[in-house]
Amino acid sequence: MDSFHPQVSPQAKVRPYQKRKTISSAYINRIQRNHFLLYTIGPFVGTILAFISLSWLTFGPIELGITLLMCGVTSMGITVGFHRYFTHRSFKTNRVMQVLFIIIGSMVAQGPVVSWVVMHRRHHECSDAPEDPHSPNHHGKGLINRVKGLWHAQVQWLMDYEYANPAYYAPKLMKDQTLAKLSRYYHVWVFLGLLLPTILGGVLNLTWQGAVQGFLWGGVFRIFITQHLTGSVNSLSHVYGQRSFETDDHSHNIFWLAIPTGGETWHNNHHAFPSSAIFGLEWWQVDLGGYFIRVLEKLGLAWDVKMPTKAMLSQKKMPQKV
């Protein structure tokens, strides 16, 4: 995932390049490896330092509050912004919210919005097929191979993967010059996501140690934990859990991960109805991202919120086991 976005003019003729589903080059592979080192290995090392710092720095209510605040806000940027809005267009919103979604979602350091969208659309097109960039189900049978598959889907795939062609998977997003330009400032938004908790920690504690704690916990640890929560959707939710609806893949619902992932692990629901803005399709299925969209709807900031009809639900419902 990177800032590599080929420019597509609205008046441009369709070229062979735009018909290709994936693209690769030494340049793209180098950016993928650099992104992995900086934004996957980096937060892992930072998390270790955060725990080491507990031997001389205090983790108190302020640090906990900053961490939870940053996790909550940036997670909504991913699940509501990057995923439900930009990838699946499951509701409509205004330009201000689009800009905020890009900035806040980028703070999770999972790649710029264009890259995130094209890779996720590629995943849905090829879910659990050999072409799926992060399926855990292609490493053979047995415990060792299962672990290898889960590790691949969780994090390993990020090191080197076939890059989904933005000109093929997201031409409309590419043609929106404002959003495409914001996407190219991805690294700035990641830095902002580190700067804000640092400032908050320093101001609320009135010490430089507080600023360090804000950076470590609300910054790098927050990136580490939110990235791996997303990774758990790619890995665990395609192996374990319950299936409520018929799909052509191995997507499952995992109730105990629904809250920390913002509703993402109602994953079988999502793969059955990918254009639905709400992933928790039962009253008891907690979906924080869905609740956030409903709040936006009440405020007039979201409209045309898509949901499957009762007939659609019944058509795909799996028979209950006796």
PDB file of C-alpha atoms in Angstrom:
ATOM      1  CA  MET A   1       0.000   0.000   0.000  1.00  0.00           C
ATOM      2  CA  ASP A   2       1.500   3.288  -0.994  1.00  0.00           C
ATOM      3  CA  SER A   3       1.012   6.657  -2.587  1.00  0.00           C
ATOM      4  CA  PHE A   4       1.312   5.202  -6.086  1.00  0.00           C
ATOM      5  CA  HIS A   5      -1.786   6.334  -7.953  1.00  0.00           C
ATOM      6  CA  PRO A   6      -1.771   6.483 -11.775  1.00  0.00           C
ATOM      7  CA  GLN A   7      -3.650   9.541 -12.972  1.00  0.00           C
ATOM      8  CA  VAL A   8      -6.823   8.866 -14.957  1.00  0.00           C
ATOM      9  CA  SER A   9      -8.479  11.701 -16.843  1.00  0.00           C
ATOM     10  CA  PRO A  10     -12.286  11.606 -17.130  1.00  0.00           C
ATOM     11  CA  GLN A  11     -11.879  12.076 -20.889  1.00  0.00           C
ATOM     12  CA  ALA A  12      -9.150   9.462 -21.292  1.00  0.00           C
ATOM     13  CA  LYS A  13      -9.710   6.488 -23.557  1.00  0.00           C
ATOM     14  CA  VAL A  14      -9.593   3.048 -21.956  1.00  0.00           C
ATOM     15  CA  ARG A  15      -6.080   1.675 -22.435  1.00  0.00           C
ATOM     16  CA  PRO A  16      -4.897  -1.919 -21.993  1.00  0.00           C
ATOM     17  CA  TYR A  17      -3.316  -0.835 -18.706  1.00  0.00           C
ATOM     18  CA  GLN A  18      -6.740   0.084 -17.336  1.00  0.00           C
ATOM     19  CA  LYS A  19      -8.117  -3.387 -18.164  1.00  0.00           C
ATOM     20  CA  ARG A  20      -5.463  -5.195 -16.118  1.00  0.00           C
ATOM     21  CA  LYS A  21      -6.704  -6.310 -12.703  1.00  0.00           C
ATOM     22  CA  THR A  22      -3.308  -6.312 -11.026  1.00  0.00           C
ATOM     23  CA  ILE A  23      -0.052  -4.494 -11.635  1.00  0.00           C
ATOM     24  CA  SER A  24       3.450  -5.130 -10.388  1.00  0.00           C
ATOM     25  CA  SER A  25       6.919  -3.676 -10.680  1.00  0.00           C
ATOM     26  CA  ALA A  26      10.118  -3.458  -8.678  1.00  0.00           C
ATOM     27  CA  TYR A  27       9.056   0.069  -7.680  1.00  0.00           C
ATOM     28  CA  ILE A  28       5.701  -1.073  -6.272  1.00  0.00           C
ATOM     29  CA  ASN A  29       7.311  -4.024  -4.471  1.00  0.00           C
ATOM     30  CA  ARG A  30       9.898  -1.728  -2.908  1.00  0.00           C
ATOM     31  CA  ILE A  31       7.171   0.607  -1.643  1.00  0.00           C
ATOM     32  CA  GLN A  32       5.257  -2.360  -0.204  1.00  0.00           C
ATOM     33  CA  ARG A  33       8.321  -3.556   1.706  1.00  0.00           C
ATOM     34  CA  ASN A  34       9.121  -0.052   2.955  1.00  0.00           C
ATOM     35  CA  HIS A  35       5.524   0.439   4.076  1.00  0.00           C
ATOM     36  CA  PHE A  36       5.644  -2.887   5.922  1.00  0.00           C
ATOM     37  CA  LEU A  37       8.859  -1.957   7.721  1.00  0.00           C
ATOM     38  CA  LEU A  38       7.690   1.535   8.631  1.00  0.00           C
ATOM     39  CA  TYR A  39       4.036   0.953   9.505  1.00  0.00           C
ATOM     40  CA  THR A  40       3.889  -2.712  10.579  1.00  0.00           C
ATOM     41  CA  ILE A  41       7.291  -3.462  12.103  1.00  0.00           C
ATOM     42  CA  GLY A  42       7.623   0.117  13.402  1.00  0.00           C
ATOM     43  CA  PRO A  43       4.466   0.029  15.577  1.00  0.00           C
ATOM     44  CA  PHE A  44       5.432  -3.460  16.806  1.00  0.00           C
ATOM     45  CA  VAL A  45       8.781  -2.125  18.034  1.00  0.00           C
ATOM     46  CA  GLY A  46       7.038   0.961  19.439  1.00  0.00           C
ATOM     47  CA  THR A  47       4.619  -1.250  21.363  1.00  0.00           C
ATOM     48  CA  ILE A  48       7.529  -3.108  22.961  1.00  0.00           C
ATOM     49  CA  LEU A  49       9.048   0.249  23.954  1.00  0.00           C
ATOM     50  CA  ALA A  50       5.688   1.359  25.367  1.00  0.00           C
ATOM     51  CA  PHE A  51       5.585  -1.628  27.718  1.00  0.00           C
ATOM     52  CA  ILE A  52       9.252  -1.197  28.645  1.00  0.00           C
ATOM     53  CA  SER A  53       8.508   2.453  29.512  1.00  0.00           C
ATOM     54  CA  LEU A  54       6.111   1.284  32.225  1.00  0.00           C
ATOM     55  CA  SER A  55       9.172   0.604  34.396  1.00  0.00           C
ATOM     56  CA  TRP A  56       9.635   4.357  34.850  1.00  0.00           C
ATOM     57  CA  LEU A  57       6.560   6.059  33.378  1.00  0.00           C
ATOM     58  CA  THR A  58       3.032   5.822  34.772  1.00  0.00           C
ATOM     59  CA  PHE A  59       0.139   4.578  32.658  1.00  0.00           C
ATOM     60  CA  GLY A  60      -2.870   6.267  34.226  1.00  0.00           C
ATOM     61  CA  PRO A  61      -6.395   7.407  33.355  1.00  0.00           C
ATOM     62  CA  ILE A  62      -5.118  10.099  30.982  1.00  0.00           C
ATOM     63  CA  GLU A  63      -3.064   7.628  28.948  1.00  0.00           C
ATOM     64  CA  LEU A  64      -5.937   5.138  28.912  1.00  0.00           C
ATOM     65  CA  GLY A  65      -8.361   7.845  27.795  1.00  0.00           C
ATOM     66  CA  ILE A  66      -6.075   9.045  24.993  1.00  0.00           C
ATOM     67  CA  THR A  67      -5.531   5.478  23.770  1.00  0.00           C
ATOM     68  CA  LEU A  68      -9.235   4.611  23.760  1.00  0.00           C
ATOM     69  CA  LEU A  69     -10.147   7.936  22.126  1.00  0.00           C
ATOM     70  CA  MET A  70      -7.611   7.532  19.325  1.00  0.00           C
ATOM     71  CA  CYS A  71      -8.519   3.858  18.817  1.00  0.00           C
ATOM     72  CA  GLY A  72     -12.223   4.661  18.655  1.00  0.00           C
ATOM     73  CA  VAL A  73     -11.948   7.636  16.307  1.00  0.00           C
ATOM     74  CA  THR A  74      -9.467   6.112  13.868  1.00  0.00           C
ATOM     75  CA  SER A  75     -11.301   2.770  13.836  1.00  0.00           C
ATOM     76  CA  MET A  76     -14.419   4.592  12.650  1.00  0.00           C
ATOM     77  CA  GLY A  77     -12.274   6.131   9.920  1.00  0.00           C
ATOM     78  CA  ILE A  78     -11.499   2.615   8.682  1.00  0.00           C
ATOM     79  CA  THR A  79     -14.739   0.676   9.192  1.00  0.00           C
ATOM     80  CA  VAL A  80     -17.129   3.496   8.289  1.00  0.00           C
ATOM     81  CA  GLY A  81     -14.960   5.630   6.015  1.00  0.00           C
ATOM     82  CA  PHE A  82     -12.567   3.424   4.070  1.00  0.00           C
ATOM     83  CA  HIS A  83     -14.685   0.261   4.187  1.00  0.00           C
ATOM     84  CA  ARG A  84     -18.405   0.979   4.217  1.00  0.00           C
ATOM     85  CA  TYR A  85     -18.310   4.318   2.399  1.00  0.00           C
ATOM     86  CA  PHE A  86     -15.392   4.447  -0.043  1.00  0.00           C
ATOM     87  CA  THR A  87     -15.178   0.717  -0.847  1.00  0.00           C
ATOM     88  CA  HIS A  88     -18.833  -0.337  -0.858  1.00  0.00           C
ATOM     89  CA  ARG A  89     -20.661   3.009  -1.177  1.00  0.00           C
ATOM     90  CA  SER A  90     -23.249   1.719   1.291  1.00  0.00           C
ATOM     91  CA  PHE A  91     -24.456   5.231   2.118  1.00  0.00           C
ATOM     92  CA  LYS A  92     -24.038   8.770   0.856  1.00  0.00           C
ATOM     93  CA  THR A  93     -22.443  11.710   2.622  1.00  0.00           C
ATOM     94  CA  ASN A  94     -21.130  15.204   1.963  1.00  0.00           C
ATOM     95  CA  ARG A  95     -17.691  16.419   0.912  1.00  0.00           C
ATOM     96  CA  VAL A  96     -16.620  17.459   4.413  1.00  0.00           C
ATOM     97  CA  MET A  97     -17.269  13.966   5.762  1.00  0.00           C
ATOM     98  CA  GLN A  98     -15.432  12.428   2.802  1.00  0.00           C
ATOM     99  CA  VAL A  99     -12.368  14.518   3.623  1.00  0.00           C
ATOM    100  CA  LEU A 100     -12.577  13.653   7.323  1.00  0.00           C
ATOM    101  CA  PHE A 101     -12.930   9.949   6.523  1.00  0.00           C
ATOM    102  CA  ILE A 102      -9.738  10.031   4.437  1.00  0.00           C
ATOM    103  CA  ILE A 103      -7.719  11.920   7.045  1.00  0.00           C
ATOM    104  CA  ILE A 104      -8.899   9.905  10.052  1.00  0.00           C
ATOM    105  CA  GLY A 105      -8.829   6.540   8.260  1.00  0.00           C
ATOM    106  CA  SER A 106      -5.280   7.162   7.049  1.00  0.00           C
ATOM    107  CA  MET A 107      -4.129   7.577  10.667  1.00  0.00           C
ATOM    108  CA  VAL A 108      -4.427   3.794  11.130  1.00  0.00           C
ATOM    109  CA  ALA A 109      -1.528   3.389   8.644  1.00  0.00           C
ATOM    110  CA  GLN A 110      -3.145   0.639   6.564  1.00  0.00           C
ATOM    111  CA  GLY A 111      -2.379   2.436   3.320  1.00  0.00           C
ATOM    112  CA  PRO A 112      -3.935   5.427   1.531  1.00  0.00           C
ATOM    113  CA  VAL A 113      -7.628   5.258   0.746  1.00  0.00           C
ATOM    114  CA  VAL A 114      -7.183   4.397  -2.948  1.00  0.00           C
ATOM    115  CA  SER A 115      -4.923   1.451  -2.127  1.00  0.00           C
ATOM    116  CA  TRP A 116      -7.216   0.272   0.680  1.00  0.00           C
ATOM    117  CA  VAL A 117     -10.272   0.400  -1.574  1.00  0.00           C
ATOM    118  CA  VAL A 118      -8.752  -1.450  -4.527  1.00  0.00           C
ATOM    119  CA  MET A 119      -7.275  -4.220  -2.382  1.00  0.00           C
ATOM    120  CA  HIS A 120     -10.554  -4.753  -0.566  1.00  0.00           C
ATOM    121  CA  ARG A 121     -12.572  -4.805  -3.783  1.00  0.00           C
ATOM    122  CA  ARG A 122     -10.097  -7.354  -5.118  1.00  0.00           C
ATOM    123  CA  HIS A 123     -10.636  -9.417  -1.953  1.00  0.00           C
ATOM    124  CA  HIS A 124     -14.419  -9.445  -2.431  1.00  0.00           C
ATOM    125  CA  GLU A 125     -14.100 -10.370  -6.087  1.00  0.00           C
ATOM    126  CA  CYS A 126     -11.821 -13.330  -5.274  1.00  0.00           C
ATOM    127  CA  SER A 127     -12.771 -14.098  -1.670  1.00  0.00           C
ATOM    128  CA  ASP A 128     -10.991 -17.291  -0.574  1.00  0.00           C
ATOM    129  CA  ALA A 129     -10.090 -18.091  -4.186  1.00  0.00           C
ATOM    130  CA  PRO A 130      -6.386 -18.445  -5.075  1.00  0.00           C
ATOM    131  CA  GLU A 131      -6.325 -14.807  -6.233  1.00  0.00           C
ATOM    132  CA  ASP A 132      -7.542 -13.493  -2.859  1.00  0.00           C
ATOM    133  CA  PRO A 133      -4.648 -11.374  -1.519  1.00  0.00           C
ATOM    134  CA  HIS A 134      -5.156 -12.448   2.091  1.00  0.00           C
ATOM    135  CA  SER A 135      -7.099 -15.703   2.341  1.00  0.00           C
ATOM    136  CA  PRO A 136      -5.956 -18.001   5.189  1.00  0.00           C
ATOM    137  CA  ASN A 137      -7.303 -21.078   3.398  1.00  0.00           C
ATOM    138  CA  HIS A 138      -4.631 -21.932   0.813  1.00  0.00           C
ATOM    139  CA  HIS A 139      -1.818 -23.424   2.848  1.00  0.00           C
ATOM    140  CA  GLY A 140      -2.922 -27.052   3.105  1.00  0.00           C
ATOM    141  CA  LYS A 141      -4.313 -29.204   5.886  1.00  0.00           C
ATOM    142  CA  GLY A 142      -3.007 -29.795   9.387  1.00  0.00           C
ATOM    143  CA  LEU A 143      -2.234 -27.546  12.331  1.00  0.00           C
ATOM    144  CA  ILE A 144       1.075 -26.181  11.026  1.00  0.00           C
ATOM    145  CA  ASN A 145      -0.420 -25.228   7.663  1.00  0.00           C
ATOM    146  CA  ARG A 146      -3.448 -23.703   9.382  1.00  0.00           C
ATOM    147  CA  VAL A 147      -1.136 -21.502  11.451  1.00  0.00           C
ATOM    148  CA  LYS A 148       0.777 -20.554   8.293  1.00  0.00           C
ATOM    149  CA  GLY A 149      -2.478 -19.566   6.594  1.00  0.00           C
ATOM    150  CA  LEU A 150      -3.635 -17.483   9.543  1.00  0.00           C
ATOM    151  CA  TRP A 151      -0.245 -15.764   9.762  1.00  0.00           C
ATOM    152  CA  HIS A 152      -0.342 -15.003   6.036  1.00  0.00           C
ATOM    153  CA  ALA A 153      -3.811 -13.437   6.286  1.00  0.00           C
ATOM    154  CA  GLN A 154      -2.996 -11.601   9.505  1.00  0.00           C
ATOM    155  CA  VAL A 155       0.200  -9.853   8.479  1.00  0.00           C
ATOM    156  CA  GLN A 156       2.552 -11.690   6.105  1.00  0.00           C
ATOM    157  CA  TRP A 157       0.670 -10.794   2.916  1.00  0.00           C
ATOM    158  CA  LEU A 158       1.460  -7.119   3.537  1.00  0.00           C
ATOM    159  CA  MET A 159       5.145  -7.667   2.756  1.00  0.00           C
ATOM    160  CA  ASP A 160       4.654  -8.512  -0.915  1.00  0.00           C
ATOM    161  CA  TYR A 161       1.402  -8.865  -2.841  1.00  0.00           C
ATOM    162  CA  GLU A 162      -0.099  -8.345  -6.274  1.00  0.00           C
ATOM    163  CA  TYR A 163      -1.259  -4.742  -6.275  1.00  0.00           C
ATOM    164  CA  ALA A 164      -4.852  -4.319  -7.465  1.00  0.00           C
ATOM    165  CA  ASN A 165      -4.960  -1.868 -10.361  1.00  0.00           C
ATOM    166  CA  PRO A 166      -6.607   1.415  -9.246  1.00  0.00           C
ATOM    167  CA  ALA A 167      -7.556   2.196 -12.849  1.00  0.00           C
ATOM    168  CA  TYR A 168      -9.567  -1.050 -12.930  1.00  0.00           C
ATOM    169  CA  TYR A 169     -10.987  -1.301  -9.405  1.00  0.00           C
ATOM    170  CA  ALA A 170     -11.513   2.354  -8.483  1.00  0.00           C
ATOM    171  CA  PRO A 171     -11.732   4.530 -11.629  1.00  0.00           C
ATOM    172  CA  LYS A 172     -14.373   6.868 -10.170  1.00  0.00           C
ATOM    173  CA  LEU A 173     -12.346   7.454  -7.034  1.00  0.00           C
ATOM    174  CA  MET A 174      -9.252   8.088  -9.154  1.00  0.00           C
ATOM    175  CA  LYS A 175     -11.131  10.663 -11.226  1.00  0.00           C
ATOM    176  CA  ASP A 176     -12.090  12.650  -8.120  1.00  0.00           C
ATOM    177  CA  GLN A 177      -9.044  14.903  -8.081  1.00  0.00           C
ATOM    178  CA  THR A 178      -9.738  16.284  -4.596  1.00  0.00           C
ATOM    179  CA  LEU A 179      -9.957  12.869  -2.947  1.00  0.00           C
ATOM    180  CA  ALA A 180      -7.088  11.419  -4.999  1.00  0.00           C
ATOM    181  CA  LYS A 181      -4.891  14.339  -3.918  1.00  0.00           C
ATOM    182  CA  LEU A 182      -5.850  13.864  -0.264  1.00  0.00           C
ATOM    183  CA  SER A 183      -4.935  10.194  -0.632  1.00  0.00           C
ATOM    184  CA  ARG A 184      -1.455  11.164  -1.821  1.00  0.00           C
ATOM    185  CA  TYR A 185      -0.902  13.046   1.456  1.00  0.00           C
ATOM    186  CA  TYR A 186      -1.272   9.732   3.278  1.00  0.00           C
ATOM    187  CA  HIS A 187       2.018   9.968   5.190  1.00  0.00           C
ATOM    188  CA  VAL A 188       1.058  13.424   6.462  1.00  0.00           C
ATOM    189  CA  TRP A 189      -2.169  12.032   7.939  1.00  0.00           C
ATOM    190  CA  VAL A 190      -0.285   9.144   9.579  1.00  0.00           C
ATOM    191  CA  PHE A 191       2.095  11.689  11.141  1.00  0.00           C
ATOM    192  CA  LEU A 192      -0.878  13.757  12.300  1.00  0.00           C
ATOM    193  CA  GLY A 193      -2.269  10.641  13.976  1.00  0.00           C
ATOM    194  CA  LEU A 194       0.972  10.389  15.950  1.00  0.00           C
ATOM    195  CA  LEU A 195       1.220  14.109  16.677  1.00  0.00           C
ATOM    196  CA  LEU A 196      -2.277  14.569  18.135  1.00  0.00           C
ATOM    197  CA  PRO A 197      -1.949  12.065  21.025  1.00  0.00           C
ATOM    198  CA  THR A 198       1.554  13.391  21.715  1.00  0.00           C
ATOM    199  CA  ILE A 199       0.194  16.922  22.130  1.00  0.00           C
ATOM    200  CA  LEU A 200      -2.773  15.670  24.157  1.00  0.00           C
ATOM    201  CA  GLY A 201      -0.518  13.727  26.503  1.00  0.00           C
ATOM    202  CA  GLY A 202       1.795  16.679  27.028  1.00  0.00           C
ATOM    203  CA  VAL A 203      -0.985  19.223  27.572  1.00  0.00           C
ATOM    204  CA  LEU A 204      -3.098  17.066  29.896  1.00  0.00           C
ATOM    205  CA  ASN A 205      -0.118  15.944  31.993  1.00  0.00           C
ATOM    206  CA  LEU A 206       1.828  19.212  31.679  1.00  0.00           C
ATOM    207  CA  THR A 207       5.049  17.192  31.332  1.00  0.00           C
ATOM    208  CA  TRP A 208       7.285  15.977  28.535  1.00  0.00           C
ATOM    209  CA  GLN A 209       6.847  12.477  29.943  1.00  0.00           C
ATOM    210  CA  GLY A 210       3.128  12.834  29.280  1.00  0.00           C
ATOM    211  CA  ALA A 211       3.889  13.712  25.658  1.00  0.00           C
ATOM    212  CA  VAL A 212       6.053  10.589  25.338  1.00  0.00           C
ATOM    213  CA  GLN A 213       3.279   8.463  26.829  1.00  0.00           C
ATOM    214  CA  GLY A 214       0.733  10.002  24.472  1.00  0.00           C
ATOM    215  CA  PHE A 215       2.978   9.184  21.507  1.00  0.00           C
ATOM    216  CA  LEU A 216       3.676   5.617  22.627  1.00  0.00           C
ATOM    217  CA  TRP A 217       0.148   4.601  23.641  1.00  0.00           C
ATOM    218  CA  GLY A 218      -2.185   6.833  21.634  1.00  0.00           C
ATOM    219  CA  GLY A 219       0.185   6.749  18.665  1.00  0.00           C
ATOM    220  CA  VAL A 220       2.276   3.660  17.938  1.00  0.00           C
ATOM    221  CA  PHE A 221       0.476   1.166  20.211  1.00  0.00           C
ATOM    222  CA  ARG A 222      -2.856   2.352  18.827  1.00  0.00           C
ATOM    223  CA  ILE A 223      -1.621   1.738  15.255  1.00  0.00           C
ATOM    224  CA  PHE A 224      -0.345  -1.708  16.256  1.00  0.00           C
ATOM    225  CA  ILE A 225      -3.572  -2.836  17.926  1.00  0.00           C
ATOM    226  CA  THR A 226      -5.954  -1.439  15.283  1.00  0.00           C
ATOM    227  CA  GLN A 227      -3.921  -2.980  12.466  1.00  0.00           C
ATOM    228  CA  HIS A 228      -4.044  -6.396  14.082  1.00  0.00           C
ATOM    229  CA  LEU A 229      -7.747  -6.097  14.797  1.00  0.00           C
ATOM    230  CA  THR A 230      -8.216  -5.525  11.066  1.00  0.00           C
ATOM    231  CA  GLY A 231      -5.880  -8.450  10.432  1.00  0.00           C
ATOM    232  CA  SER A 232      -8.050 -10.666  12.623  1.00  0.00           C
ATOM    233  CA  VAL A 233     -10.977 -10.009  10.278  1.00  0.00           C
ATOM    234  CA  ASN A 234      -8.871 -11.218   7.339  1.00  0.00           C
ATOM    235  CA  SER A 235      -7.603 -14.267   9.198  1.00  0.00           C
ATOM    236  CA  LEU A 236      -9.868 -15.516  11.995  1.00  0.00           C
ATOM    237  CA  SER A 237     -13.147 -14.490  10.351  1.00  0.00           C
ATOM    238  CA  HIS A 238     -12.399 -16.672   7.337  1.00  0.00           C
ATOM    239  CA  VAL A 239     -11.794 -19.766   9.473  1.00  0.00           C
ATOM    240  CA  TYR A 240     -13.660 -19.670  12.792  1.00  0.00           C
ATOM    241  CA  GLY A 241     -17.079 -18.620  14.043  1.00  0.00           C
ATOM    242  CA  GLN A 242     -20.662 -19.027  12.864  1.00  0.00           C
ATOM    243  CA  ARG A 243     -22.233 -18.766   9.427  1.00  0.00           C
ATOM    244  CA  SER A 244     -25.741 -17.349   9.113  1.00  0.00           C
ATOM    245  CA  PHE A 245     -25.905 -16.816   5.347  1.00  0.00           C
ATOM    246  CA  GLU A 246     -24.922 -18.725   2.233  1.00  0.00           C
ATOM    247  CA  THR A 247     -21.818 -17.264   0.569  1.00  0.00           C
ATOM    248  CA  ASP A 248     -19.247 -18.537  -1.918  1.00  0.00           C
ATOM    249  CA  ASP A 249     -16.403 -18.190   0.582  1.00  0.00           C
ATOM    250  CA  HIS A 250     -15.477 -19.164   4.143  1.00  0.00           C
ATOM    251  CA  SER A 251     -16.561 -15.955   5.881  1.00  0.00           C
ATOM    252  CA  HIS A 252     -17.770 -16.347   9.485  1.00  0.00           C
ATOM    253  CA  ASN A 253     -19.250 -14.186  12.234  1.00  0.00           C
ATOM    254  CA  ILE A 254     -17.199 -13.858  15.444  1.00  0.00           C
ATOM    255  CA  PHE A 255     -19.279 -12.232  18.189  1.00  0.00           C
ATOM    256  CA  TRP A 256     -16.486 -11.709  20.736  1.00  0.00           C
ATOM    257  CA  LEU A 257     -14.450  -9.586  18.315  1.00  0.00           C
ATOM    258  CA  ALA A 258     -17.387  -7.480  17.121  1.00  0.00           C
ATOM    259  CA  ILE A 259     -16.959  -4.649  19.640  1.00  0.00           C
ATOM    260  CA  PRO A 260     -13.174  -4.126  19.340  1.00  0.00           C
ATOM    261  CA  THR A 261     -13.391  -4.275  15.520  1.00  0.00           C
ATOM    262  CA  GLY A 262     -16.306  -1.837  15.303  1.00  0.00           C
ATOM    263  CA  GLY A 263     -18.632  -4.534  13.945  1.00  0.00           C
ATOM    264  CA  GLU A 264     -16.259  -5.864  11.285  1.00  0.00           C
ATOM    265  CA  THR A 265     -16.389  -9.466  12.499  1.00  0.00           C
ATOM    266  CA  TRP A 266     -20.036  -9.836  11.558  1.00  0.00           C
ATOM    267  CA  HIS A 267     -18.099 -10.903   8.515  1.00  0.00           C
ATOM    268  CA  ASN A 268     -20.391 -13.557   7.101  1.00  0.00           C
ATOM    269  CA  ASN A 269     -23.191 -10.974   7.194  1.00  0.00           C
ATOM    270  CA  HIS A 270     -20.958  -8.551   5.320  1.00  0.00           C
ATOM    271  CA  HIS A 271     -19.915 -11.003   2.615  1.00  0.00           C
ATOM    272  CA  ALA A 272     -23.525 -12.045   2.112  1.00  0.00           C
ATOM    273  CA  PHE A 273     -24.618  -8.396   1.749  1.00  0.00           C
ATOM    274  CA  PRO A 274     -21.494  -6.333   0.960  1.00  0.00           C
ATOM    275  CA  SER A 275     -23.452  -3.196   0.057  1.00  0.00           C
ATOM    276  CA  SER A 276     -25.192  -3.088   3.452  1.00  0.00           C
ATOM    277  CA  ALA A 277     -24.068  -0.175   5.631  1.00  0.00           C
ATOM    278  CA  ILE A 278     -25.036  -2.150   8.730  1.00  0.00           C
ATOM    279  CA  PHE A 279     -23.112  -5.345   9.495  1.00  0.00           C
ATOM    280  CA  GLY A 280     -25.030  -6.335  12.634  1.00  0.00           C
ATOM    281  CA  LEU A 281     -28.192  -7.673  11.010  1.00  0.00           C
ATOM    282  CA  GLU A 282     -29.743  -9.011  14.231  1.00  0.00           C
ATOM    283  CA  TRP A 283     -30.844  -6.742  17.090  1.00  0.00           C
ATOM    284  CA  TRP A 284     -28.291  -8.330  19.416  1.00  0.00           C
ATOM    285  CA  GLN A 285     -25.341  -8.045  17.020  1.00  0.00           C
ATOM    286  CA  VAL A 286     -23.376  -5.067  18.310  1.00  0.00           C
ATOM    287  CA  ASP A 287     -22.093  -2.988  15.389  1.00  0.00           C
ATOM    288  CA  LEU A 288     -20.407   0.234  16.509  1.00  0.00           C
ATOM    289  CA  GLY A 289     -19.732   1.283  12.919  1.00  0.00           C
ATOM    290  CA  GLY A 290     -23.398   0.785  12.073  1.00  0.00           C
ATOM    291  CA  TYR A 291     -24.456   2.818  15.118  1.00  0.00           C
ATOM    292  CA  PHE A 292     -22.112   5.610  14.034  1.00  0.00           C
ATOM    293  CA  ILE A 293     -23.701   5.671  10.575  1.00  0.00           C
ATOM    294  CA  ARG A 294     -27.165   5.867  12.173  1.00  0.00           C
ATOM    295  CA  VAL A 295     -25.997   8.868  14.224  1.00  0.00           C
ATOM    296  CA  LEU A 296     -24.681  10.520  11.065  1.00  0.00           C
ATOM    297  CA  GLU A 297     -28.038   9.807   9.430  1.00  0.00           C
ATOM    298  CA  LYS A 298     -29.908  11.493  12.297  1.00  0.00           C
ATOM    299  CA  LEU A 299     -27.632  14.519  11.948  1.00  0.00           C
ATOM    300  CA  GLY A 300     -28.258  14.731   8.205  1.00  0.00           C
ATOM    301  CA  LEU A 301     -24.642  13.767   7.441  1.00  0.00           C
ATOM    302  CA  ALA A 302     -25.510  10.372   5.922  1.00  0.00           C
ATOM    303  CA  TRP A 303     -28.419   9.368   3.723  1.00  0.00           C
ATOM    304  CA  ASP A 304     -29.519   6.577   1.376  1.00  0.00           C
ATOM    305  CA  VAL A 305     -28.224   4.116   3.969  1.00  0.00           C
ATOM    306  CA  LYS A 306     -28.411   0.669   2.359  1.00  0.00           C
ATOM    307  CA  MET A 307     -29.808  -2.388   4.150  1.00  0.00           C
ATOM    308  CA  PRO A 308     -30.909  -5.802   2.856  1.00  0.00           C
ATOM    309  CA  THR A 309     -34.660  -6.376   2.731  1.00  0.00           C
ATOM    310  CA  LYS A 310     -36.371  -9.196   4.647  1.00  0.00           C
ATOM    311  CA  ALA A 311     -36.760 -11.065   1.371  1.00  0.00           C
ATOM    312  CA  MET A 312     -33.037 -10.779   0.671  1.00  0.00           C
ATOM    313  CA  LEU A 313     -32.212 -12.009   4.174  1.00  0.00           C
ATOM    314  CA  SER A 314     -34.558 -14.977   3.843  1.00  0.00           C
ATOM    315  CA  GLN A 315     -33.178 -15.935   0.449  1.00  0.00           C
ATOM    316  CA  LYS A 316     -29.616 -16.332   1.737  1.00  0.00           C
ATOM    317  CA  LYS A 317     -30.403 -17.562   5.250  1.00  0.00           C
ATOM    318  CA  MET A 318     -28.762 -20.886   6.050  1.00  0.00           C
ATOM    319  CA  PRO A 319     -30.980 -23.609   7.538  1.00  0.00           C
ATOM    320  CA  GLN A 320     -30.596 -23.951  11.291  1.00  0.00           C
ATOM    321  CA  LYS A 321     -28.840 -27.081  12.495  1.00  0.00           C
ATOM    322  CA  VAL A 322     -30.919 -29.249  14.806  1.00  0.00           C
TER     323      VAL A 322
END
